[in-house]
Amino acid sequence: MSAQKKRNFQIEAFKHRVVVDPKYAEKTWKILEHAIHEIYNHNASGLSFEELYRNAYNMVLHKFGDKLYSGLVTTMTMHLKEISKSIEAAQGASFLEELNRKWADHNKALQMIRDILMYMDRTFIPSTHKTPVHELGLNLWRDNIIHSNKIQTRLLNTLLELVHRERTGEVINRGLMRNIIKMLMDLGSSVYQEDFEKPFLEVSANFYSVESQQFIECCDCGDYLKKAERRLNEEMERVSHYLDTKSEAKITNVVEKETIENHMQRLVHMENSGLVSMLVDDKYEDLGRMYNLFRRVPDGLFTIRDVMTAHIRETGKQLVTDPERLRDPVDFVQRLLDEKDKHDKIISLAFNNDKTFQNALNSSFEYFINLNPRSPEFISLFVDDKLRKGLKGVSEEDVEIVLDKVMMLFRYLQEKDVFEKYYKQHLAKRLLSGKTVSDDAERSLIVKLKTECGYQFTSKLEGMFTDMKTSQDTMQGFSATQSADTGDSPTLAVQVLTTGSWPTQPSSTCNLPAEILGVCEKFRAYYLGTHTGRRLSWQTNMGTADLKATFGKGQKHELNVSTYQMCILMLFNNADSMSYKEIEQATEIPASDLKRCLQSLACVKGKNVLRKEPMSKDIGEDDAFFFNDKFSSKFYKVKIGTVVAQKESEPEKQETRQRVEEDRKPQIEAAIVRIMKSRRVLDHNNIVAEVTKQLQSRFLPNPVVIKKRIESLIEREFLERDKVDRKLYRYLA
Amino acid sequence: MSMMGIQKDRVRFNVGGKIFETTATTLAIAGRNSMFGAMFDENWNLRPGETGEYFIDRNPSCFAVLLDLLRTGELNIPPNMPERLLYREALFYGLIDHVRAAKWGQFDGNRLNLAGSVAGRAPGDGTAIRAGPDGGCCVAHGSMVHVYNWMLEEYPPINLDYQRVNDAGWIDSDNIVISACERLGRGDGGMGLFSSSSGDLRYKFQVNHDNQVKSYTAGALSFSSDYKIFASCKGRSNEYGIGVWDQVTGKQIDFFYESLGWSLGDADKLQWLQGRNCLLVATLFPRKDNCYISLLDFREKKMVWSWSDMGALITVDEKRVRDAIAMEDTSSICVVNEYEDLGFMDLRSTNGSVRWSSRSRLMKGKMTDEPCYPKLALHEGQLFSSMNDSISVFCGHDWVLTSRLRRSEGGSICDFSIGGDRLFALHSEENVFDIWETLPPPIM
């Protein structure tokens, strides 16, 4: 043996702590482990809480926290594996019930285990950054139950199957469903999403893709939308009953995409039941449903709006270009208003008063109203009709409504100046003939036009009203001076019209009867006596007269006639018959007017105070006229109208058009000068754009006309062309 | 029936051999997360032993104190009972939060009572003391930061590469940020986030300039309620300014470079002003020859208010500003000079000058041999300023001196801090800090 015996020195570290019974930790853990078993076996009533709590405390205190924690993990895992087996073994419908029951058991056990291990949860776990007991219990459940091979797919399929059965009309146990879904949510949002929500959304997308395909093949648009709406509501209800509220947006999105978005075009354009049919038939409910469904998908409302716009434009275009409609301007405008009312009602009842739809409607009207160049004239005629007779007995509010509607149409007009022209003419006739129904209504419309187009637009119209008022005062003054010798001489009413404010008329005078001429001269003397420096000329073509006439059987009538007609009839005071030529010579009334007057005096049944030979509808230059002794009427007052073309005749139209164009020239020039004054230098296209912008509230200037006006301004040295860039114009101060 | 009800409500405990009687109602105060809450939960279906009582194998005198706490809401620790013993028992029952809440009252600068002093083991003078959110504190000495919980038990000390610590602050009760000097060329120092209880370094904040990580010295710190950290920073290539980090991600999210002729990177004090959405930065004498105080708006990268004594004729030393604090309620900044004269500046006028208040001049000419510069603090409308060995409390619109906290031992106070309803004062000598608490309200 070797003498050098190896000697091992062992230096033992000094121990601070006297280790308690070496088996202490194991013994204590056994007690706690047993308790956990008992808790899972529903056998906790024999356990002493105090003892268990103290033991768990002591293990942590004596640095056996790790042992306690890992023991907990092992024991709980073992129990969960057993639970997993019993859930797997459950057959058919009892599968979910077993899962639900075991989940409730586990939650209760977890709570009790946490109660025992409370001290560990509060001290050991935070300082060692371990998972707290409750969360640990959920994680172990997730890993051992929910994600176990034999449960995961089965659970998902069961849940999806139940949803499917509910969709096909079966009643399922929603309470159980809610509990299971709640469990998935409790295990964390990622578990709910991965293990249920994602596959649920995929399956739903397939389901609705197939179903919507079936529906669209066999349903009309209205029915399809009803079905889609019901499905959408069902899904929302499902979420509220047993899914996470956050799923609502996702599942409705799926339904919307599959049922609406994918079939949008086909639905809208469906033959006999699509959007156009709904619009035509005023199907407010269907339209409202379509609006509410379509607005949930991208471009949905855009699609509706697009089709609606095209439809309104097309029907509007047909309306304004139909030659049949052009015969009656009042009916024409009334139809426009009806069309507008119809669509306004649809937008308000079905389309939620959507601003973008209102705009689309307005732009459609603007589009087609201006397709017909006579629209401004017709609108003015419509107003004329309303203000002459249409508004009789209508309440003030209703008058306002009608006027507002007219203003709405007026707003669509591009050629507002044309409207102004006609309006002025029609207003003049109304004022002078005293035919206007309501002064208030007239003024109200003027105020509306003023707010729409500014002071300039209505200043002349207002001037007409002022003239009317002034004339009244003048007449009062005049008759006061004449009061002494009224006697037998005719009563005169004169309206003094300021030149310029009124539509210009070719001044065509006629020879007034001597009786009238005398009074006229008196008035002239009176007027020029009170107003110096004025000129007074007679517009005999515009006046009216009331004549007292006695016929054959002593019948007395008051005849309401025009000034021209009065001149003609007065001739028959001295003669019983006169030839056309004689009348023409005596009165010097222009031929066309004369013929019209004679026509209305001799050819209208019931108003024929004259008799014509030969009898015919038209007036010939060789005709002879007789005082109709046999004239009779049941009315004392007989109104003899003039046969007037209410609508303008073709040459008149041309003339008005020309006047409008003439009036536009200075306005365009003024706009060009205003723009150039501030810009100094500008190219052609920009001038056109700016002029158009400035004038669009009155009319849409023609670029060719603008170009002509620019050239004219260059000639007159307001502008010059740039020497280098010929496209540029310069302002010459 | 009513007898039955009372009987049922009554609970008998045998704690370590001593019998206590109480009611289930009293025990319910302990809450579900306490031992009593768990014990009497219906899950446990608990029945008393044959003697009709529940046995608990714990210290009976502590149980008496804790039971009294549940009954009255007040904590009365008998003089012969070590606090540590009581705290340990409270921890066992899950009542430690109840104890902490009852230990001291809601903070009031005029009703403070010296609750204790802790003698530290630090080798050098103190730099800073910072109160934690739940009653603990941390103390910076040289390159070490000592951390104490509310029971004033010391946790392992913290250091950042053993570099000199400039400032420290609590993010929450479990996280402390410390700022330290850099060590040239080593990338040491800067700013780190530590676990308060374990002392582990959890995160080290970086400064990036032009997409390059730079080493830097971090100075004063401030935190905002929207999870930002602000620190004055000094890099080596003129990268001076205020850095901003996100508390959640730890990433640098902003940097305000100091402009020529102004000082930000050397700042002594940062203060986040929530209402104005800007940061007060104060660099003061004697760190620099001049004092610079400014308010920075990071959204517009603009200095929205500034004041400096640059160019002012300095003949009288007393007018040098030694600390500054913004008071958002009155839109003013309070400053203090080395004689504890308080001065005020208006934040609403841009060319501000200091309006010195003569009322507070109480220490004139009574300088101790080893002076500490005055420090200021503001807490719920009360202004605190430290001078020599005492802390003065000022209240009211005109900041009237209302209380003075003073303790003869420990020498001058070099820093103090208010938080978690406590005031901590750090003395420059003897490594001592004091804890001041508000007494519970009177019984009647």
Coordinates of C-alpha atoms in Angstrom, one line a residue, chain B residues 76-390:
Chain B
N76 CA -52.4 51.0 17.4
I77 CA -49.1 49.1 17.9
P78 CA -48.2 48.6 21.6
P79 CA -44.8 50.0 22.5
N80 CA -43.4 46.6 23.3
M81 CA -44.4 45.1 20.0
P82 CA -41.7 45.2 17.2
E83 CA -43.2 46.5 14.0
R84 CA -41.6 43.8 12.0
L85 CA -43.4 41.2 14.0
L86 CA -46.7 42.8 13.3
Y87 CA -46.0 43.3 9.6
R88 CA -45.1 39.6 9.3
E89 CA -48.4 38.6 10.9
A90 CA -50.3 41.0 8.7
L91 CA -48.6 39.4 5.7
F92 CA -49.7 36.0 6.9
Y93 CA -53.4 37.0 7.1
G94 CA -53.2 39.0 3.9
L95 CA -53.8 42.3 5.8
I96 CA -50.5 44.1 5.0
D97 CA -52.3 46.6 2.7
H98 CA -54.7 47.4 5.5
V99 CA -51.8 48.0 7.9
R100 CA -50.1 50.3 5.4
A101 CA -53.2 52.3 4.8
A102 CA -53.8 52.8 8.6
K103 CA -50.1 53.4 9.5
W104 CA -50.1 57.1 8.7
G105 CA -52.6 59.7 7.7
Q106 CA -53.2 61.7 4.6
F107 CA -50.4 64.2 4.0
D108 CA -50.6 67.6 5.6
G109 CA -47.4 69.7 5.8
N110 CA -48.7 71.4 9.0
R111 CA -49.4 68.2 10.9
L112 CA -46.3 66.3 10.3
N113 CA -44.7 64.1 13.0
L114 CA -41.2 62.6 12.9
A115 CA -42.0 58.9 12.6
G116 CA -38.4 57.6 12.5
S117 CA -34.9 58.0 11.2
V118 CA -32.9 55.5 9.3
A119 CA -29.1 55.5 9.5
G120 CA -27.6 54.4 6.3
R121 CA -24.4 52.7 5.5
A122 CA -23.4 54.8 2.6
P123 CA -19.7 55.9 2.5
G124 CA -20.2 59.5 1.2
D125 CA -22.6 62.4 1.2
G126 CA -26.1 62.0 0.0
T127 CA -27.0 63.2 -3.5
A128 CA -30.8 62.8 -3.6
I129 CA -33.7 61.2 -1.8
R130 CA -36.9 60.2 -3.7
A131 CA -40.2 59.2 -2.1
G132 CA -41.9 56.2 -3.7
P133 CA -45.6 56.1 -4.5
D134 CA -46.5 53.8 -1.7
G135 CA -44.4 55.0 1.2
G136 CA -41.0 53.6 0.3
C137 CA -38.0 55.7 -0.7
C138 CA -34.6 55.5 -2.5
V139 CA -31.5 57.4 -1.5
A140 CA -28.6 58.1 -3.9
H141 CA -25.1 58.3 -2.4
G142 CA -22.2 58.5 -4.9
S143 CA -22.6 55.7 -7.3
M144 CA -25.1 53.7 -5.2
V145 CA -28.9 53.9 -4.7
H146 CA -30.3 52.4 -1.5
V147 CA -34.0 51.4 -1.7
Y148 CA -36.4 51.0 1.2
N149 CA -39.9 49.8 1.2
W150 CA -42.7 51.5 3.2
M151 CA -41.8 49.3 6.2
L152 CA -38.3 50.8 5.9
E153 CA -36.8 47.5 5.2
E154 CA -33.8 47.9 2.9
Y155 CA -33.7 46.0 -0.5
P156 CA -30.5 45.2 -2.3
P157 CA -28.8 48.5 -3.4
I158 CA -28.8 49.6 -7.0
N159 CA -25.9 50.8 -9.2
L160 CA -25.5 51.6 -12.9
D161 CA -22.0 50.3 -13.8
Y162 CA -20.9 51.8 -10.5
Q163 CA -21.0 55.3 -12.1
R164 CA -21.8 58.4 -10.1
V165 CA -25.6 58.8 -9.8
N166 CA -27.1 62.2 -10.6
D167 CA -30.8 61.5 -10.1
A168 CA -33.3 58.8 -9.3
G169 CA -37.0 58.4 -9.6
W170 CA -39.9 56.0 -9.2
I171 CA -41.9 54.9 -12.2
D172 CA -44.2 52.9 -10.0
S173 CA -43.7 51.1 -6.7
D174 CA -41.8 48.3 -8.4
N175 CA -39.6 50.3 -10.8
I176 CA -36.9 52.9 -10.3
V177 CA -35.0 54.9 -12.9
I178 CA -31.5 56.1 -12.1
S179 CA -29.4 58.5 -14.2
A180 CA -25.6 58.4 -14.0
C181 CA -22.4 59.8 -15.4
E182 CA -20.9 58.1 -18.4
R183 CA -17.5 56.5 -18.4
L184 CA -15.5 57.7 -21.3
G185 CA -15.2 55.1 -24.1
R186 CA -17.0 52.3 -22.2
G187 CA -20.6 53.1 -22.9
D188 CA -21.2 52.8 -19.1
G189 CA -23.5 55.0 -17.2
G190 CA -26.5 56.8 -18.8
M191 CA -29.9 55.8 -17.6
G192 CA -31.3 52.4 -16.3
L193 CA -34.6 50.9 -15.1
F194 CA -34.3 48.7 -12.0
S195 CA -36.6 46.5 -10.0
S196 CA -37.0 48.2 -6.7
S197 CA -37.2 45.0 -4.7
S198 CA -34.6 42.8 -6.4
G199 CA -32.3 45.6 -7.6
D200 CA -32.0 43.9 -11.0
L201 CA -31.3 46.1 -14.0
R202 CA -34.3 45.6 -16.3
Y203 CA -33.6 48.0 -19.1
K204 CA -30.9 50.4 -20.2
F205 CA -32.1 53.5 -22.1
Q206 CA -30.1 54.6 -25.1
V207 CA -29.6 57.9 -26.8
N208 CA -29.5 58.0 -30.6
H209 CA -28.1 60.8 -32.6
D210 CA -28.2 60.5 -36.4
N211 CA -29.2 56.8 -36.0
Q212 CA -26.1 56.1 -34.0
V213 CA -26.2 55.0 -30.4
K214 CA -24.1 57.4 -28.2
S215 CA -22.9 57.2 -24.7
Y216 CA -24.1 60.0 -22.5
T217 CA -24.3 61.4 -19.0
A218 CA -27.9 61.6 -17.7
G219 CA -28.7 64.3 -15.3
A220 CA -32.0 65.4 -13.8
L221 CA -35.1 63.3 -14.4
S222 CA -38.8 63.9 -14.7
F223 CA -41.8 61.7 -15.5
S224 CA -45.1 62.6 -17.1
S225 CA -48.5 60.9 -16.5
D226 CA -48.6 59.9 -20.2
Y227 CA -45.7 57.5 -19.7
K228 CA -42.8 59.6 -20.8
I229 CA -39.4 59.9 -19.2
F230 CA -37.5 63.2 -19.6
A231 CA -33.7 63.5 -18.7
S232 CA -31.1 66.1 -19.3
C233 CA -28.3 64.6 -21.3
K234 CA -24.7 65.4 -22.1
G235 CA -23.0 63.5 -25.0
R236 CA -19.4 64.0 -26.1
S237 CA -19.9 65.8 -29.4
N238 CA -22.1 68.7 -28.2
E239 CA -25.1 66.4 -28.0
Y240 CA -26.6 68.4 -25.1
G241 CA -30.2 68.7 -24.5
I242 CA -33.3 66.9 -23.1
G243 CA -34.0 63.3 -24.1
V244 CA -37.5 61.8 -24.0
W245 CA -38.2 58.1 -23.7
D246 CA -41.4 56.0 -23.7
Q247 CA -41.8 54.2 -20.3
V248 CA -43.6 51.3 -22.0
T249 CA -41.3 50.6 -24.9
G250 CA -38.2 52.1 -23.4
K251 CA -37.4 53.7 -26.8
Q252 CA -36.1 57.2 -27.2
I253 CA -39.0 59.2 -28.8
D254 CA -37.6 62.8 -28.9
F255 CA -34.7 65.0 -28.3
F256 CA -34.6 68.7 -27.7
Y257 CA -31.2 70.0 -28.6
E258 CA -29.9 72.9 -26.5
S259 CA -29.4 76.1 -28.5
L260 CA -26.3 78.2 -28.5
G261 CA -25.9 80.4 -25.4
W262 CA -28.5 78.4 -23.4
S263 CA -28.2 75.4 -21.1
L264 CA -30.4 72.3 -21.1
G265 CA -28.0 69.3 -20.9
D266 CA -26.6 70.4 -17.6
A267 CA -29.9 71.0 -15.9
D268 CA -30.3 70.6 -12.2
K269 CA -34.0 70.2 -12.3
L270 CA -36.7 69.0 -14.7
Q271 CA -40.4 69.3 -13.9
W272 CA -43.2 68.2 -16.2
L273 CA -46.2 70.6 -16.3
Q274 CA -49.2 68.6 -17.2
G275 CA -51.6 71.5 -17.6
R276 CA -49.3 73.4 -19.9
N277 CA -48.0 70.4 -21.7
C278 CA -44.4 71.5 -21.3
L279 CA -41.3 70.8 -19.4
L280 CA -39.5 73.2 -16.9
V281 CA -35.8 73.0 -17.2
A282 CA -33.6 74.8 -14.7
T283 CA -29.8 75.0 -14.8
L284 CA -28.6 76.9 -11.7
F285 CA -25.6 78.4 -10.0
P286 CA -23.1 77.0 -9.1
R287 CA -23.2 74.2 -11.7
K288 CA -23.1 77.0 -14.3
D289 CA -22.0 80.6 -13.8
N290 CA -25.4 81.7 -14.7
C291 CA -28.9 80.5 -14.1
Y292 CA -31.1 79.4 -17.0
I293 CA -34.8 78.6 -16.5
S294 CA -37.0 77.7 -19.5
L295 CA -40.2 76.0 -20.4
L296 CA -40.0 73.6 -23.4
D297 CA -42.9 72.7 -25.7
F298 CA -41.9 69.4 -27.4
R299 CA -44.8 69.4 -29.8
E300 CA -43.5 72.5 -31.5
K301 CA -39.9 72.1 -30.4
K302 CA -40.1 75.6 -29.0
M303 CA -38.9 77.3 -25.9
V304 CA -42.1 78.9 -24.8
W305 CA -40.8 80.8 -21.8
S306 CA -37.3 81.6 -20.6
W307 CA -35.4 83.5 -18.0
S308 CA -31.8 83.9 -17.2
D309 CA -29.6 86.1 -15.0
M310 CA -27.0 86.3 -17.8
G311 CA -25.7 89.9 -18.1
A312 CA -27.4 91.0 -14.9
L313 CA -25.2 92.9 -12.6
I314 CA -24.3 90.4 -9.8
T315 CA -23.0 92.2 -6.9
V316 CA -25.0 90.7 -4.1
D317 CA -24.7 86.9 -3.8
E318 CA -28.1 86.5 -2.3
K319 CA -29.8 87.0 -5.6
R320 CA -28.4 83.8 -7.1
V321 CA -31.2 81.3 -7.7
R322 CA -30.4 77.9 -6.1
D323 CA -33.7 76.1 -6.9
A324 CA -36.8 76.6 -8.9
I325 CA -40.2 75.1 -9.0
A326 CA -43.2 75.8 -11.3
M327 CA -46.6 76.4 -9.7
E328 CA -49.2 75.7 -12.4
D329 CA -52.1 76.9 -10.3
T330 CA -50.8 80.4 -10.1
S331 CA -48.9 80.4 -13.4
S332 CA -45.7 81.3 -11.7
I333 CA -42.3 79.9 -10.9
C334 CA -41.0 80.0 -7.3
V335 CA -37.2 80.3 -6.8
V336 CA -35.1 80.4 -3.7
N337 CA -31.6 81.8 -3.0
E338 CA -29.1 80.5 -0.6
Y339 CA -30.5 82.6 2.3
E340 CA -33.9 81.0 1.7
D341 CA -35.4 84.1 0.3
L342 CA -38.3 83.1 -1.9
G343 CA -38.8 84.8 -5.2
F344 CA -41.5 84.6 -7.8
M345 CA -41.7 84.9 -11.6
D346 CA -44.8 85.2 -13.7
L347 CA -45.1 82.6 -16.5
R348 CA -47.6 84.8 -18.4
S349 CA -45.1 87.6 -19.1
T350 CA -42.2 86.7 -21.3
N351 CA -39.7 89.2 -19.9
G352 CA -40.0 88.0 -16.4
S353 CA -37.9 89.2 -13.5
V354 CA -37.8 87.8 -10.1
R355 CA -40.0 89.4 -7.5
W356 CA -38.2 88.6 -4.2
S357 CA -40.3 88.2 -1.1
S358 CA -38.8 89.9 1.9
R359 CA -41.3 88.2 4.2
S360 CA -39.5 84.9 4.0
R361 CA -36.1 86.3 4.7
L362 CA -35.6 84.7 8.1
M363 CA -32.2 83.2 7.9
K364 CA -30.2 86.3 6.8
G365 CA -26.7 86.2 8.0
K366 CA -27.1 83.0 10.0
M367 CA -25.2 80.7 7.8
T368 CA -23.9 77.5 9.2
D369 CA -20.4 76.3 8.6
E370 CA -21.4 73.6 6.2
P371 CA -24.2 74.9 4.2
C372 CA -26.5 73.0 1.9
Y373 CA -28.3 74.8 -0.9
P374 CA -32.0 75.3 -0.3
K375 CA -34.4 73.0 -2.1
L376 CA -38.0 73.5 -3.0
A377 CA -41.0 71.2 -3.2
L378 CA -44.7 71.8 -3.8
H379 CA -47.5 69.5 -2.6
E380 CA -51.2 70.2 -2.8
G381 CA -50.9 73.9 -2.4
Q382 CA -48.2 73.8 0.3
L383 CA -44.7 75.0 -0.5
F384 CA -41.7 73.4 1.2
S385 CA -38.2 74.7 1.4
S386 CA -35.2 73.2 3.1
M387 CA -32.5 75.3 4.7
N388 CA -29.7 74.0 6.9
D389 CA -31.3 71.5 9.3
S390 CA -34.9 72.5 8.9

